[in-house]
Short mmCIF file of N, CA and C in Angstrom, two decimals:
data_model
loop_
_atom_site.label_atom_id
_atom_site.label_comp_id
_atom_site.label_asym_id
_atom_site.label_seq_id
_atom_site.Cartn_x
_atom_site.Cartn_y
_atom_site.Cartn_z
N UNK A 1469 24.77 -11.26 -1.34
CA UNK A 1469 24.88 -11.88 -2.64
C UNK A 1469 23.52 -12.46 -3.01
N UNK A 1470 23.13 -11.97 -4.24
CA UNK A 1470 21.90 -12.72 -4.52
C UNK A 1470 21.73 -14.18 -5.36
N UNK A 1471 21.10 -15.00 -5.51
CA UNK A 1471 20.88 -16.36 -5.96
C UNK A 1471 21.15 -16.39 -7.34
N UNK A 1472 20.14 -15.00 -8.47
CA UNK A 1472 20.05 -15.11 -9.85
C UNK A 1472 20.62 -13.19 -9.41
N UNK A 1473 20.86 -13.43 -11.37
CA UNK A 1473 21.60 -12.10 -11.45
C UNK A 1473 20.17 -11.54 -11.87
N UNK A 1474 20.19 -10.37 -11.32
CA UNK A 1474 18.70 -9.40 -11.05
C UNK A 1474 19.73 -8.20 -11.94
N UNK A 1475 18.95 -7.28 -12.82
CA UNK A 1475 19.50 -6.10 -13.08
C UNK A 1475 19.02 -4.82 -12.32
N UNK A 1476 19.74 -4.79 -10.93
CA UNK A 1476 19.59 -3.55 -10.13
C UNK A 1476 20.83 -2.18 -10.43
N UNK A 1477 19.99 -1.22 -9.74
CA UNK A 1477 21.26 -0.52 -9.59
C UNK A 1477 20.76 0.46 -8.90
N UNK A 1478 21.89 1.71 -8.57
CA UNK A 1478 21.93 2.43 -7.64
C UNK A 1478 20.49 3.30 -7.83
N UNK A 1479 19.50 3.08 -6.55
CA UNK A 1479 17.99 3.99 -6.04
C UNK A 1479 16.98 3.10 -6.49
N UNK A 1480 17.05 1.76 -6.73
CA UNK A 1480 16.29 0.50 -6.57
C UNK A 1480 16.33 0.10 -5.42
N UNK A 1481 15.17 -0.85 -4.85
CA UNK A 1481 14.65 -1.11 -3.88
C UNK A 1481 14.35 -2.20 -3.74
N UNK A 1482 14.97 -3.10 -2.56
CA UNK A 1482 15.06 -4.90 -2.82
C UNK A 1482 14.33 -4.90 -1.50
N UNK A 1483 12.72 -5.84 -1.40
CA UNK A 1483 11.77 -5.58 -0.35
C UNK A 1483 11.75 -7.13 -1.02
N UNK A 1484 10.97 -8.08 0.23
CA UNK A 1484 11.07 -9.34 1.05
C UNK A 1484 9.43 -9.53 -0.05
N UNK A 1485 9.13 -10.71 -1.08
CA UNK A 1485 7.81 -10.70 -1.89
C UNK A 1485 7.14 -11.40 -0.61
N UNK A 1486 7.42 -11.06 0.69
CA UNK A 1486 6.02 -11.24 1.58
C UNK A 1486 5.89 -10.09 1.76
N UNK A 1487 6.29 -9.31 1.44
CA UNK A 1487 5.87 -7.52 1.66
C UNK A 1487 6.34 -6.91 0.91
N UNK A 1488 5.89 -6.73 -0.08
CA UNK A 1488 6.75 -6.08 -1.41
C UNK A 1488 6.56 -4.62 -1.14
N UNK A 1489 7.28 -3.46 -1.36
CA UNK A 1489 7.52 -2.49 -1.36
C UNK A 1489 6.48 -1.37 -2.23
N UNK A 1490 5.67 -0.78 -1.98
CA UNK A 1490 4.81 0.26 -2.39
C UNK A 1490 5.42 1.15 -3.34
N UNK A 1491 4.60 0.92 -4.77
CA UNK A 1491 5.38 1.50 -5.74
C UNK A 1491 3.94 2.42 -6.45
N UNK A 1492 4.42 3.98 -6.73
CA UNK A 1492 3.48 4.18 -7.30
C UNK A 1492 3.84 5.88 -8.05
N UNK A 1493 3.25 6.40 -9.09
CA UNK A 1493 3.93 7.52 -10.13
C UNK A 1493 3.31 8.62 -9.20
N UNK A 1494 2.28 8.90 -8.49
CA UNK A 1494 1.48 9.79 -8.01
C UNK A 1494 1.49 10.01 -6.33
N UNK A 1495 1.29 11.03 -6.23
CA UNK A 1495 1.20 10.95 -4.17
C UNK A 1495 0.76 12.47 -3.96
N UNK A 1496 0.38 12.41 -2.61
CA UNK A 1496 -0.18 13.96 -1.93
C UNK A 1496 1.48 13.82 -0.87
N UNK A 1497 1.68 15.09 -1.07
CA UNK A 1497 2.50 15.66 -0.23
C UNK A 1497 2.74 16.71 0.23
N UNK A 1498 3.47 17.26 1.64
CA UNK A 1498 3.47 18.19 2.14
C UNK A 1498 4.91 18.57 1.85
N UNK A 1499 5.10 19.79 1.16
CA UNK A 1499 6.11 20.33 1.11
C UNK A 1499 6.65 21.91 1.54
N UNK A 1500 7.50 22.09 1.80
CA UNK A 1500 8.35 22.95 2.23
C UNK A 1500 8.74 23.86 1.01
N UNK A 1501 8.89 25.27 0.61
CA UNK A 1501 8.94 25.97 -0.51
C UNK A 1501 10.37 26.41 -0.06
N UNK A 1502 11.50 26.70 -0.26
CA UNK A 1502 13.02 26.93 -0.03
C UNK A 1502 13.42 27.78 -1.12
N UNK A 1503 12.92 28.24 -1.86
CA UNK A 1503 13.43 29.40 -2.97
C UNK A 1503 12.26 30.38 -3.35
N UNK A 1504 13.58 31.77 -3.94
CA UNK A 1504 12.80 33.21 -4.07
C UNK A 1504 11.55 32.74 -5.02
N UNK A 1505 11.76 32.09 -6.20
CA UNK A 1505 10.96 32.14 -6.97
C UNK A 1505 9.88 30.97 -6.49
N UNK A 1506 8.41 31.78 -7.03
CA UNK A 1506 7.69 31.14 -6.11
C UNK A 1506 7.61 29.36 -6.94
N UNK A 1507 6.86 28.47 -6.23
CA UNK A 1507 6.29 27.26 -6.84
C UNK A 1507 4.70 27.59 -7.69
N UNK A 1508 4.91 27.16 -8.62
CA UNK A 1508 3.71 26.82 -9.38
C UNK A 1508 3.55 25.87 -9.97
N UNK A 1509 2.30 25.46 -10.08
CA UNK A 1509 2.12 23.70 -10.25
C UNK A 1509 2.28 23.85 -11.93
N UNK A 1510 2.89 22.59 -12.20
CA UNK A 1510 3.00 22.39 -14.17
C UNK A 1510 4.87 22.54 -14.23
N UNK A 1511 5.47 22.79 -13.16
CA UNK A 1511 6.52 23.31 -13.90
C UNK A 1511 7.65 22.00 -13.45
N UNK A 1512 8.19 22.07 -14.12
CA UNK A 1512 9.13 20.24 -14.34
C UNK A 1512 10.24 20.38 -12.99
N UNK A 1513 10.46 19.55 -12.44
CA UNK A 1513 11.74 19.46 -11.06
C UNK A 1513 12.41 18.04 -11.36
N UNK A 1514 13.32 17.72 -10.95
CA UNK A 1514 13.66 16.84 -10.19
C UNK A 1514 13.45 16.20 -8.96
N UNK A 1515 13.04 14.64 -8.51
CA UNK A 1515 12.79 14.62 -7.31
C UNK A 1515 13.42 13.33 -7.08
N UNK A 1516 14.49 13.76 -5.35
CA UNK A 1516 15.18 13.08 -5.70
C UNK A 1516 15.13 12.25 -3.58
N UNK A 1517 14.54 11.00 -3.89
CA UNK A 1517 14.32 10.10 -2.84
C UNK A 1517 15.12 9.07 -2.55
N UNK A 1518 15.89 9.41 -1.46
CA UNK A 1518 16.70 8.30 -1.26
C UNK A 1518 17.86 8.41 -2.42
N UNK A 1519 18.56 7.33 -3.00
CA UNK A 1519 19.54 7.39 -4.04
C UNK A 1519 18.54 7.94 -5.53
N UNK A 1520 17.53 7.92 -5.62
CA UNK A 1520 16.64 7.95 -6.56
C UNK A 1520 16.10 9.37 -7.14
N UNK A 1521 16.98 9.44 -8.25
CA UNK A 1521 16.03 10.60 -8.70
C UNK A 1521 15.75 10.88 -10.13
N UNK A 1522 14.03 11.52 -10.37
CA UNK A 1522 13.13 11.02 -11.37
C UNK A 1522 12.58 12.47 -11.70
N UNK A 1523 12.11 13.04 -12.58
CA UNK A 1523 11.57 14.11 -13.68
C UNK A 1523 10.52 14.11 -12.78
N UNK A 1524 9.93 15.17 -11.96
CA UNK A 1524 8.36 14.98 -11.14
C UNK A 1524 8.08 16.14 -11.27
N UNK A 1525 6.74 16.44 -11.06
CA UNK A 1525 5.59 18.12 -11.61
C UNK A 1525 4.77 17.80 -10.08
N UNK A 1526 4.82 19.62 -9.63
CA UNK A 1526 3.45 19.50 -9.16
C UNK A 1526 2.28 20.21 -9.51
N UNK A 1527 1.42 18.90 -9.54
CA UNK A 1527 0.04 19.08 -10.68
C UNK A 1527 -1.15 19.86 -9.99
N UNK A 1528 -0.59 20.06 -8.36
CA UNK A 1528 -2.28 21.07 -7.89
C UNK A 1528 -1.35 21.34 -6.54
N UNK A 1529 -1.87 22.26 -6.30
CA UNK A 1529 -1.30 22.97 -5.03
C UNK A 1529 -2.91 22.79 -4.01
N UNK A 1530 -3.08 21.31 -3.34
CA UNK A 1530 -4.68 21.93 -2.29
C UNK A 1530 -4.56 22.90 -1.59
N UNK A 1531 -3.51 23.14 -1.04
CA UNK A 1531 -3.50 24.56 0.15
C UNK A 1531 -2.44 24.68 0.72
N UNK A 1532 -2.29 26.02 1.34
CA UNK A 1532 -1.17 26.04 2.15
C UNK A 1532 -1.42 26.13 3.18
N UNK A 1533 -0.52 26.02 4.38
CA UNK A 1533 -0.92 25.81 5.84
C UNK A 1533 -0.22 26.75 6.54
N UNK A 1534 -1.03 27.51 7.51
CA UNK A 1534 -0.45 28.96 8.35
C UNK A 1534 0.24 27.91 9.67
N UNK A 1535 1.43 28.35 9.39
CA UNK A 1535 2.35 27.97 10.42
C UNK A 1535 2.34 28.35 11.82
N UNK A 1536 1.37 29.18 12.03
CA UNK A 1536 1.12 29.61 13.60
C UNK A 1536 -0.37 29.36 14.37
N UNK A 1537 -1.25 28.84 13.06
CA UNK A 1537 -2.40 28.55 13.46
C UNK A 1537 -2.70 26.97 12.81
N UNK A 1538 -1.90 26.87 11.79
CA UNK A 1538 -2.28 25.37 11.43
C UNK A 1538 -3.71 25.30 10.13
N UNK A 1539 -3.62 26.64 9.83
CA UNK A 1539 -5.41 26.73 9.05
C UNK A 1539 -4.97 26.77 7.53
N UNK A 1540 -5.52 26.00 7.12
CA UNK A 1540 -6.03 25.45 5.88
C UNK A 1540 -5.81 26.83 5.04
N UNK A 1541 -5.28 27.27 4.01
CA UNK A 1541 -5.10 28.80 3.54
C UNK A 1541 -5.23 28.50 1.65
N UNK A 1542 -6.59 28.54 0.97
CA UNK A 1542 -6.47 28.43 -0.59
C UNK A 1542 -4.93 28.94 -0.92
N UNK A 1543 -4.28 28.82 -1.75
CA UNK A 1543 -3.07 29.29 -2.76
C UNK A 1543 -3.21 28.44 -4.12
N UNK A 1544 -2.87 29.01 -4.97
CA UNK A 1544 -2.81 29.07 -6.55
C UNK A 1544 -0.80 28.49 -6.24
N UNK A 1545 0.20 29.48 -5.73
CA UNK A 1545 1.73 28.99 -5.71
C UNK A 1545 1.90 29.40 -4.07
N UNK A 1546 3.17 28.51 -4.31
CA UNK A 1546 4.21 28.28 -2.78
C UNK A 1546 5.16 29.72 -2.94
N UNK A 1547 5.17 30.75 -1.94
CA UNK A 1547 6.03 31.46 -1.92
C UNK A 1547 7.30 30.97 -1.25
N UNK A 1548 8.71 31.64 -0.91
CA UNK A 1548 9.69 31.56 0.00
C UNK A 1548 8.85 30.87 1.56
N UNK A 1549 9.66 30.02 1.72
CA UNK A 1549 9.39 29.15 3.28
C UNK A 1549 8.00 28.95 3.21
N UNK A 1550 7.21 28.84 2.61
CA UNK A 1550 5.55 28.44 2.65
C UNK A 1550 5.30 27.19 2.44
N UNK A 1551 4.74 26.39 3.45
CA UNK A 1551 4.14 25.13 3.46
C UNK A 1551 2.62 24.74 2.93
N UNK A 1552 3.07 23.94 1.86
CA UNK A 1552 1.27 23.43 1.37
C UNK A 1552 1.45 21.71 1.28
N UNK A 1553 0.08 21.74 1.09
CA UNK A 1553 -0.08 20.52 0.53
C UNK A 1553 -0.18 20.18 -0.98
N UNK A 1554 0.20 18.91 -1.29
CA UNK A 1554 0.36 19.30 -2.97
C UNK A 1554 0.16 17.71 -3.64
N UNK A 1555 0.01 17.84 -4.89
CA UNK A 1555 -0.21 16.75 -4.98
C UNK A 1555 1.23 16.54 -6.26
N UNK A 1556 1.50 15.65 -6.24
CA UNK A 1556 2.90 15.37 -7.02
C UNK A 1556 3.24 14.49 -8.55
N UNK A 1557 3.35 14.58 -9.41
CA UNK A 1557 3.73 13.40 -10.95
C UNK A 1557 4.92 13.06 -10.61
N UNK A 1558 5.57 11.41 -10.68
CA UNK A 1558 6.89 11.61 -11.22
C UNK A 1558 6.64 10.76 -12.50
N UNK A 1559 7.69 10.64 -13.38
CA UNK A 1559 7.79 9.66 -14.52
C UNK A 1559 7.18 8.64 -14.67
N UNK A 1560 7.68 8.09 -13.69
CA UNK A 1560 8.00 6.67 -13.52
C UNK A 1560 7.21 6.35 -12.10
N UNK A 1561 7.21 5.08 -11.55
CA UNK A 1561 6.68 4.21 -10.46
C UNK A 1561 7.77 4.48 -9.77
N UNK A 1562 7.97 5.02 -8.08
CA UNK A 1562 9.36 4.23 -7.38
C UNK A 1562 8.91 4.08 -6.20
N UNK A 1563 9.49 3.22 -5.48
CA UNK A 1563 9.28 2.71 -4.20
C UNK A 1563 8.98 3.58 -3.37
N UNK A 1564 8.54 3.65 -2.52
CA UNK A 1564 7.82 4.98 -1.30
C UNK A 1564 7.74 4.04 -0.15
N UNK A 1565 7.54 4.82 1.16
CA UNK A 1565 6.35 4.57 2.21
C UNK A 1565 5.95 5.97 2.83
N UNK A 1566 4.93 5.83 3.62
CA UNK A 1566 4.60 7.14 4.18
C UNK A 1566 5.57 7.80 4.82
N UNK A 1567 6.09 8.90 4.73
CA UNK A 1567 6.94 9.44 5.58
C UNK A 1567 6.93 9.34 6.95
N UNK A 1568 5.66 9.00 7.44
CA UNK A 1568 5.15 8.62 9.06
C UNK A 1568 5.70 7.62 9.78
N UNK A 1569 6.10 6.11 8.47
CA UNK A 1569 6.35 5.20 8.81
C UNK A 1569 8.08 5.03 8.30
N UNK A 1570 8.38 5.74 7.31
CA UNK A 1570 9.88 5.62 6.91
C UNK A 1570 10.15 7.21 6.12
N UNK A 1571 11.25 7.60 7.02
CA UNK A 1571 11.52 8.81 6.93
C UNK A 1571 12.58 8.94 5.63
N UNK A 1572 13.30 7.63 5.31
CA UNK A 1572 14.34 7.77 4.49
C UNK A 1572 13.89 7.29 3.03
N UNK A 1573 12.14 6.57 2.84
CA UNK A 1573 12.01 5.84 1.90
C UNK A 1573 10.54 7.03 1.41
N UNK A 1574 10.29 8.11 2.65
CA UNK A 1574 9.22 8.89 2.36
C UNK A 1574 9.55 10.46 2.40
N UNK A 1575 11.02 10.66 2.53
CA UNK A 1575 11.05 12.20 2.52
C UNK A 1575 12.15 12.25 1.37
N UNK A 1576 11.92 13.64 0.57
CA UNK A 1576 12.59 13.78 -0.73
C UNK A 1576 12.77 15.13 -0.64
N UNK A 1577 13.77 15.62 -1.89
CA UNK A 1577 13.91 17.15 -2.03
C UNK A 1577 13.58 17.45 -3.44
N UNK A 1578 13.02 18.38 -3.83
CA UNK A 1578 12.65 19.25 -5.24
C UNK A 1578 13.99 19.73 -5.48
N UNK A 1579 14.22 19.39 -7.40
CA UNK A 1579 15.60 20.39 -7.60
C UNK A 1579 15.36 20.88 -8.52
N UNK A 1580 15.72 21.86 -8.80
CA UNK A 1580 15.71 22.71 -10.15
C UNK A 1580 16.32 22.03 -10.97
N UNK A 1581 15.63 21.96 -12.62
CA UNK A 1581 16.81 20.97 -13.37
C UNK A 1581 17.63 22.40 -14.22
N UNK A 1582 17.07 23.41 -14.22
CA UNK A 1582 18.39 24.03 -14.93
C UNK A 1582 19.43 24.37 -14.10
N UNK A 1583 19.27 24.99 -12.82
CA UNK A 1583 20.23 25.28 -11.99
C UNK A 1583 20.84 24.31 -10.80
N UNK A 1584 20.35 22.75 -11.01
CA UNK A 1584 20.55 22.36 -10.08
C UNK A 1584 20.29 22.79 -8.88
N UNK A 1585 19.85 23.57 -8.11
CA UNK A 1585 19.49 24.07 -6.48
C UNK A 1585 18.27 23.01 -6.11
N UNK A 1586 18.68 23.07 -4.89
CA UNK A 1586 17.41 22.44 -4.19
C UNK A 1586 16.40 23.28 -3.89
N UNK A 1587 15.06 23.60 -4.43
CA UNK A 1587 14.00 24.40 -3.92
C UNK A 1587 13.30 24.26 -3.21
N UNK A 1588 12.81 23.06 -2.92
CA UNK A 1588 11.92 22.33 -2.20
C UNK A 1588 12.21 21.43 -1.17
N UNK A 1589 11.64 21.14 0.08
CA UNK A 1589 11.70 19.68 0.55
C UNK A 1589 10.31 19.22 1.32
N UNK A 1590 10.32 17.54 1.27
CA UNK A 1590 8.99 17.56 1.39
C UNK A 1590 8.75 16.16 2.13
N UNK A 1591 7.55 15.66 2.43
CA UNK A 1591 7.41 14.48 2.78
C UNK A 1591 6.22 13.61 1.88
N UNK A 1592 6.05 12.49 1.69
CA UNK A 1592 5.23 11.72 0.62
C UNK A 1592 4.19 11.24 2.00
N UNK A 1593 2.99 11.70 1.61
CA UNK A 1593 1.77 11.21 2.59
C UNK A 1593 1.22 10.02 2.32
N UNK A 1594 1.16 9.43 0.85
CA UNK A 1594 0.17 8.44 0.44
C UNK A 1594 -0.15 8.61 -0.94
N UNK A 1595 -0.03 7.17 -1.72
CA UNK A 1595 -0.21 7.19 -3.20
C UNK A 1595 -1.16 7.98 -3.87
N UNK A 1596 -1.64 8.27 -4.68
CA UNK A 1596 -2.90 8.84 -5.14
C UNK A 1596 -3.74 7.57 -6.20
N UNK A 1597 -3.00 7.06 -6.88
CA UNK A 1597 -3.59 5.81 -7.38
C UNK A 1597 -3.91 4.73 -6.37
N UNK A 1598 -4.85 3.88 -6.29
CA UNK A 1598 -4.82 2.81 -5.20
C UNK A 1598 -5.42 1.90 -6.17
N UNK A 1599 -5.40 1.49 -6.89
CA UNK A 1599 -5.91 0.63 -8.13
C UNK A 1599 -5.13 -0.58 -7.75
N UNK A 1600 -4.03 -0.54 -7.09
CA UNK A 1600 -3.27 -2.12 -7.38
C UNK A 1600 -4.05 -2.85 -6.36
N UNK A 1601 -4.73 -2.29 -5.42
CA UNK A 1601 -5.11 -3.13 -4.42
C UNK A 1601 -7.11 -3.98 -5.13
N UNK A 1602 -7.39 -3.92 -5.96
CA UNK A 1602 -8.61 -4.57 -6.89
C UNK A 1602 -8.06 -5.70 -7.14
N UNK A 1603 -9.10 -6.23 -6.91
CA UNK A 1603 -8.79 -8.05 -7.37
C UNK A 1603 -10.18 -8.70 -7.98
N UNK A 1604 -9.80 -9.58 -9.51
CA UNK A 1604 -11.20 -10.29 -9.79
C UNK A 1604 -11.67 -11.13 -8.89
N UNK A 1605 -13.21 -11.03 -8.94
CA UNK A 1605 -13.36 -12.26 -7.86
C UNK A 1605 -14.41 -12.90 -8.84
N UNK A 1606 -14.16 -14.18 -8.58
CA UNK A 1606 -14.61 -15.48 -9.09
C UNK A 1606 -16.60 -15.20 -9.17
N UNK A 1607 -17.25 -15.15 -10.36
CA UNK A 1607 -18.92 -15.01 -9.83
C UNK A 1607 -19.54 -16.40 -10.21
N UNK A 1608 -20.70 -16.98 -9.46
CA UNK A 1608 -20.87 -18.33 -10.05
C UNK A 1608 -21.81 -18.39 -11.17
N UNK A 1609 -22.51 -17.19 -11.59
CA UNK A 1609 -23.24 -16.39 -12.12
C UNK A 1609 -22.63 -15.87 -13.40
N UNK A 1610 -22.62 -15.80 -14.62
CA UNK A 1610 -22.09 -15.69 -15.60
C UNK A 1610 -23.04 -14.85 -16.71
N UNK A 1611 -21.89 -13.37 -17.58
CA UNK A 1611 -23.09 -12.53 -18.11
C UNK A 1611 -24.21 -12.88 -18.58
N UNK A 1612 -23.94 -14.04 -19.28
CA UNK A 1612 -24.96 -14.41 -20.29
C UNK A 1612 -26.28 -15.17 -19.63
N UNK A 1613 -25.61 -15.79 -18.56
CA UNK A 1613 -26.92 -16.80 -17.86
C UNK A 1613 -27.59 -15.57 -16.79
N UNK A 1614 -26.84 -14.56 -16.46
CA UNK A 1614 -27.35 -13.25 -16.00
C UNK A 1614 -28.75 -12.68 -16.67
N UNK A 1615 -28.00 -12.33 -17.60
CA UNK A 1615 -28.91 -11.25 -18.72
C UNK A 1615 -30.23 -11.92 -18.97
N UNK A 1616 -30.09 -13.41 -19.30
CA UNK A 1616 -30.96 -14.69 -19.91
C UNK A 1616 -32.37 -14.44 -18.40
N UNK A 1617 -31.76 -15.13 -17.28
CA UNK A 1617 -32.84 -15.03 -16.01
C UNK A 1617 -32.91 -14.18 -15.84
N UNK A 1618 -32.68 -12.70 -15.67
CA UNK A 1618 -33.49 -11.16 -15.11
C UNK A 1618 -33.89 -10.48 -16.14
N UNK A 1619 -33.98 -10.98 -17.62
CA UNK A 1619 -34.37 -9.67 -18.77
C UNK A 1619 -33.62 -8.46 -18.16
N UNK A 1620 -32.69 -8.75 -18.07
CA UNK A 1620 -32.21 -7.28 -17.65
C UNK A 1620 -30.59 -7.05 -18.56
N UNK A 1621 -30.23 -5.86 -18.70
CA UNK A 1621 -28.87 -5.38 -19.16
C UNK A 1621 -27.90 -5.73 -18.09
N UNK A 1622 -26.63 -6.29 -18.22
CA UNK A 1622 -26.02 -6.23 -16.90
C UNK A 1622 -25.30 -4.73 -16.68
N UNK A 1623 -25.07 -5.10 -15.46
CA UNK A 1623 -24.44 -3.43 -14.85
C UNK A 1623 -23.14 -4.17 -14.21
N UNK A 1624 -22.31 -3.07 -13.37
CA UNK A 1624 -21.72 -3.40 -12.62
C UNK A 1624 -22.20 -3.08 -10.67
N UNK A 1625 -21.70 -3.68 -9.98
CA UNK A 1625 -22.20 -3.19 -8.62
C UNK A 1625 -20.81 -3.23 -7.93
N UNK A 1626 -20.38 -2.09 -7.49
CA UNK A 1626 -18.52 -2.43 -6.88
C UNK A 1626 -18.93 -2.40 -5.37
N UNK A 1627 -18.59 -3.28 -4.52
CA UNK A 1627 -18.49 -3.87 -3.07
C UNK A 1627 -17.27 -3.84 -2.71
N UNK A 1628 -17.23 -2.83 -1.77
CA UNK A 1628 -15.64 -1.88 -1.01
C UNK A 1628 -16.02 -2.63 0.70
N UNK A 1629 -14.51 -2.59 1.00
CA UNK A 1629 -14.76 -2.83 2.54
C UNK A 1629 -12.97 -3.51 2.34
N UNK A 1630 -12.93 -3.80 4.08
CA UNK A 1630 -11.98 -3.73 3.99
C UNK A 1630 -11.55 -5.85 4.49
N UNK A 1631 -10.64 -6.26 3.98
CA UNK A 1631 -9.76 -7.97 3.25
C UNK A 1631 -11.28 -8.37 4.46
N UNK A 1632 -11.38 -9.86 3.90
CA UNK A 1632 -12.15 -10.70 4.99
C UNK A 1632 -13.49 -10.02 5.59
N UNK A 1633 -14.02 -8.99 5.03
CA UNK A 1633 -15.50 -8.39 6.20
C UNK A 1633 -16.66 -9.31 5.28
N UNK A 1634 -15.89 -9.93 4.13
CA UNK A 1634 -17.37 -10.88 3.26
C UNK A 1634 -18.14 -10.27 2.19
N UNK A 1635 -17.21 -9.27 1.62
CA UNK A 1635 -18.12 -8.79 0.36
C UNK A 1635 -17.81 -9.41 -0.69
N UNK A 1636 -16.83 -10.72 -1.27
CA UNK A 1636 -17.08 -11.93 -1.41
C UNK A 1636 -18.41 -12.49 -1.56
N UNK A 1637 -18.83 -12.83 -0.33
CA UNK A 1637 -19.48 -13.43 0.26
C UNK A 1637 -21.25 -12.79 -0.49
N UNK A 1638 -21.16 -11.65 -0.02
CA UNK A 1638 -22.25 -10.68 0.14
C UNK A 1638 -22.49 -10.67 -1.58
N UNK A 1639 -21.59 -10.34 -2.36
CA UNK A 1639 -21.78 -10.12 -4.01
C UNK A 1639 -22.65 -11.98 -4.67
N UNK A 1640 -21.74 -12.77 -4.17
CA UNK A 1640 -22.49 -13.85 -5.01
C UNK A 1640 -23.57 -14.29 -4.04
N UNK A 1641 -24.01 -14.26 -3.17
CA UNK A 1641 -25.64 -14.28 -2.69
C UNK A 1641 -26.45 -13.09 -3.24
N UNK A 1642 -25.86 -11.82 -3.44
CA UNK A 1642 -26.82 -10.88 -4.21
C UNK A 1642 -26.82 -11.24 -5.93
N UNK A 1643 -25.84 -11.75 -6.39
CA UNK A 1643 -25.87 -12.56 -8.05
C UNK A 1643 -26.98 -13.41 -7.92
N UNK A 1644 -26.67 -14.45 -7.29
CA UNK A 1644 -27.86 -15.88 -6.85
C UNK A 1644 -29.23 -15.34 -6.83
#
């Protein structure tokens, strides 16, 4: 029973806000091809994860993979039983994890929406957007008092690394 009335319903996803649940429209995945007609990327499916299912395209086929050697193989489409890698649209945002780490919140099936059949099945590797993880950080340094002391245009300079290594740290001593 929950505290306040929340409007959920069936293929929503109720995750603990000390670990909120990975939500995102885009992902690379490895899928499984299960029908005569081949896969080609652009063409509309159903994809349906867990109770959840959403309007999804696949937008690039990177390759397919030889099942007896494991080698990397260009393809344009997925024939009958052919495994590639692919990269995926759905509509909408929905909850995921890597299939590595949750098999029931990271593996899905492709359906045909005119015939209903299942064509596909697949596993979700990892978002393709990673944008939610950017955060402003505070500069003590401000455009205008910038521009004013260096005669200069401002730019941007983006400082990657990974929580706590001090690029924080490192950006406003290089402002200063």
């Amino acid at each position: 029973t929950l505290k306040d009335e929340i409007d959920i319903s069936r293929g929503d996803v109720i995750a603990s806000a000390a670990v909120p649940a990975s939500v995102a429209d885009q992902f690379e995945a490895t899928l499984v091809w299960m029908h005569e007609e081949p896969l080609l990327p652009g063409r509309p499916y159903l994809l349906k994860i867990g109770a959840t299912t959403v309007p999804a395209t696949v937008t690039e086929i990177k390759h397919q993979v030889n099942v007896n050697t494991m080698e990397h193989l260009a393809a344009k489409r997925l024939e009958l039983n052919a495994i590639g890698e692919c990269n995926l649209k759905v509509d909408r945002p929905i909850a995921f994890d890597p299939y590595q780490d949750n098999r029931d919140t990271g593996g899905f099936i492709l359906i045909d929406r005119l015939t209903n059949n299942t064509v596909g099945a697949g596993m979700l590797r990892f978002a393709l957007r990673r944008a939610h993880n950017i955060h402003l950080q505070h500069c003590d340094v401000d455009k205008a008092a910038r521009a004013a002391a260096k005669h200069q245009k401002p730019c941007v300079l983006w400082f990657t690394g990974l929580s706590g290594s001090g690029k924080s740290t490192v950006s406003n001593l290089v402002e200063k």
